[in-house]
Amino acid sequence: MNEKDEILSTYLRNFAGLTELDIAESRPFWKPRKIAKGDFFNMQSMVCNDLGLVVKGIFRIYYSDPETGEEKNLFFFSENQFVVSFRSFISQNPCWYFIEAMEHSEVIFISYKDLNGLYERNLNWGKFGRLLAETFFAYAQSRTEEFLFFSHEKRFLRLMEEHPNIVERIPAYHISSFLGITNPSLSRIRKRLKESQAH
């Protein structure tokens, strides 16, 4: 079993309690893909047909305003997370977002058609589908609640929990866009946190 298969098996066991038999049944459908920095896992206005597991790298999901060209970062996905535009994937309607690799990245992906075939044939894969839906619902709800109830600082700390080394890996303006703040505000938050950790 190669390293990617090993990563996939471990993740599927931990995520949904799938057995070796369940995983073996799915193995022919998972394909590796390398995505260069700046290239896309999926494009705005296209149906998101694939669910990817990030083996290496980091992706941003962002909306680009067709009128102004302004970009807003909505989510980041890094190692050991699924990357997908979930609503487009389950509805098979065009996606509202771009999913871009922010580093040279590697994913293992499965198509909508193949994954649905597994759901229909195997109850354990049906459970995987439910857990996947719950995970992406929780992401979306957490994101909304953070904007409603959290300070900028608390949102930044949550991002650090989710992606511990993201600050070293991507330009600061992408993090500012995600948090809905300016670059100088982000600098002030980071400075304050450094000072409070030093005391």
XYZ file of C-alpha atoms in Angstrom, residues 6-73:
68
model
C -2.310 4.733 3.782
C -3.319 8.375 4.429
C -6.712 7.773 2.798
C -7.376 4.552 4.764
C -6.428 6.131 8.088
C -8.602 9.153 7.415
C -11.644 7.116 6.339
C -11.327 4.828 9.377
C -11.098 7.807 11.746
C -13.730 9.948 10.034
C -16.511 7.402 9.555
C -15.368 4.161 11.205
C -15.143 2.446 7.807
C -13.753 -1.095 7.803
C -10.885 -2.374 5.637
C -13.507 -4.066 3.429
C -15.452 -0.810 2.987
C -12.263 1.041 2.112
C -11.104 -1.689 -0.282
C -14.446 -1.452 -2.107
C -13.879 2.280 -2.654
C -10.186 2.124 -3.581
C -10.606 1.831 -7.388
C -12.584 5.097 -7.381
C -10.077 7.356 -5.588
C -7.587 9.076 -7.906
C -4.498 11.121 -7.034
C -4.128 14.624 -8.466
C -1.377 17.235 -8.163
C -2.502 20.859 -8.323
C 0.103 23.568 -8.845
C 0.045 26.734 -6.766
C -2.477 29.121 -8.330
C -4.366 26.349 -10.160
C -7.944 25.362 -9.355
C -9.636 22.309 -7.865
C -12.906 23.824 -9.112
C -13.982 27.020 -10.878
C -16.828 29.493 -10.275
C -19.904 28.685 -12.444
C -18.840 25.049 -12.947
C -20.384 22.048 -11.184
C -18.100 20.672 -8.459
C -17.990 16.996 -9.456
C -15.248 15.797 -7.109
C -14.668 15.409 -3.391
C -10.972 15.690 -2.544
C -8.960 14.752 0.536
C -6.008 17.129 0.949
C -2.824 15.062 1.282
C -0.474 18.027 1.007
C -1.057 21.745 0.595
C -3.659 24.362 1.344
C -6.695 25.603 -0.610
C -8.896 28.652 -0.352
C -12.548 28.820 -1.340
C -13.364 32.315 -2.503
C -16.057 34.289 -4.249
C -15.065 36.679 -7.018
C -17.546 39.486 -7.665
C -18.204 39.476 -11.440
C -18.835 43.270 -11.388
C -15.842 44.478 -9.362
C -13.462 41.497 -9.475
C -13.198 41.795 -5.667
C -12.369 38.470 -3.976
C -13.657 37.292 -0.603
C -12.122 34.255 1.088
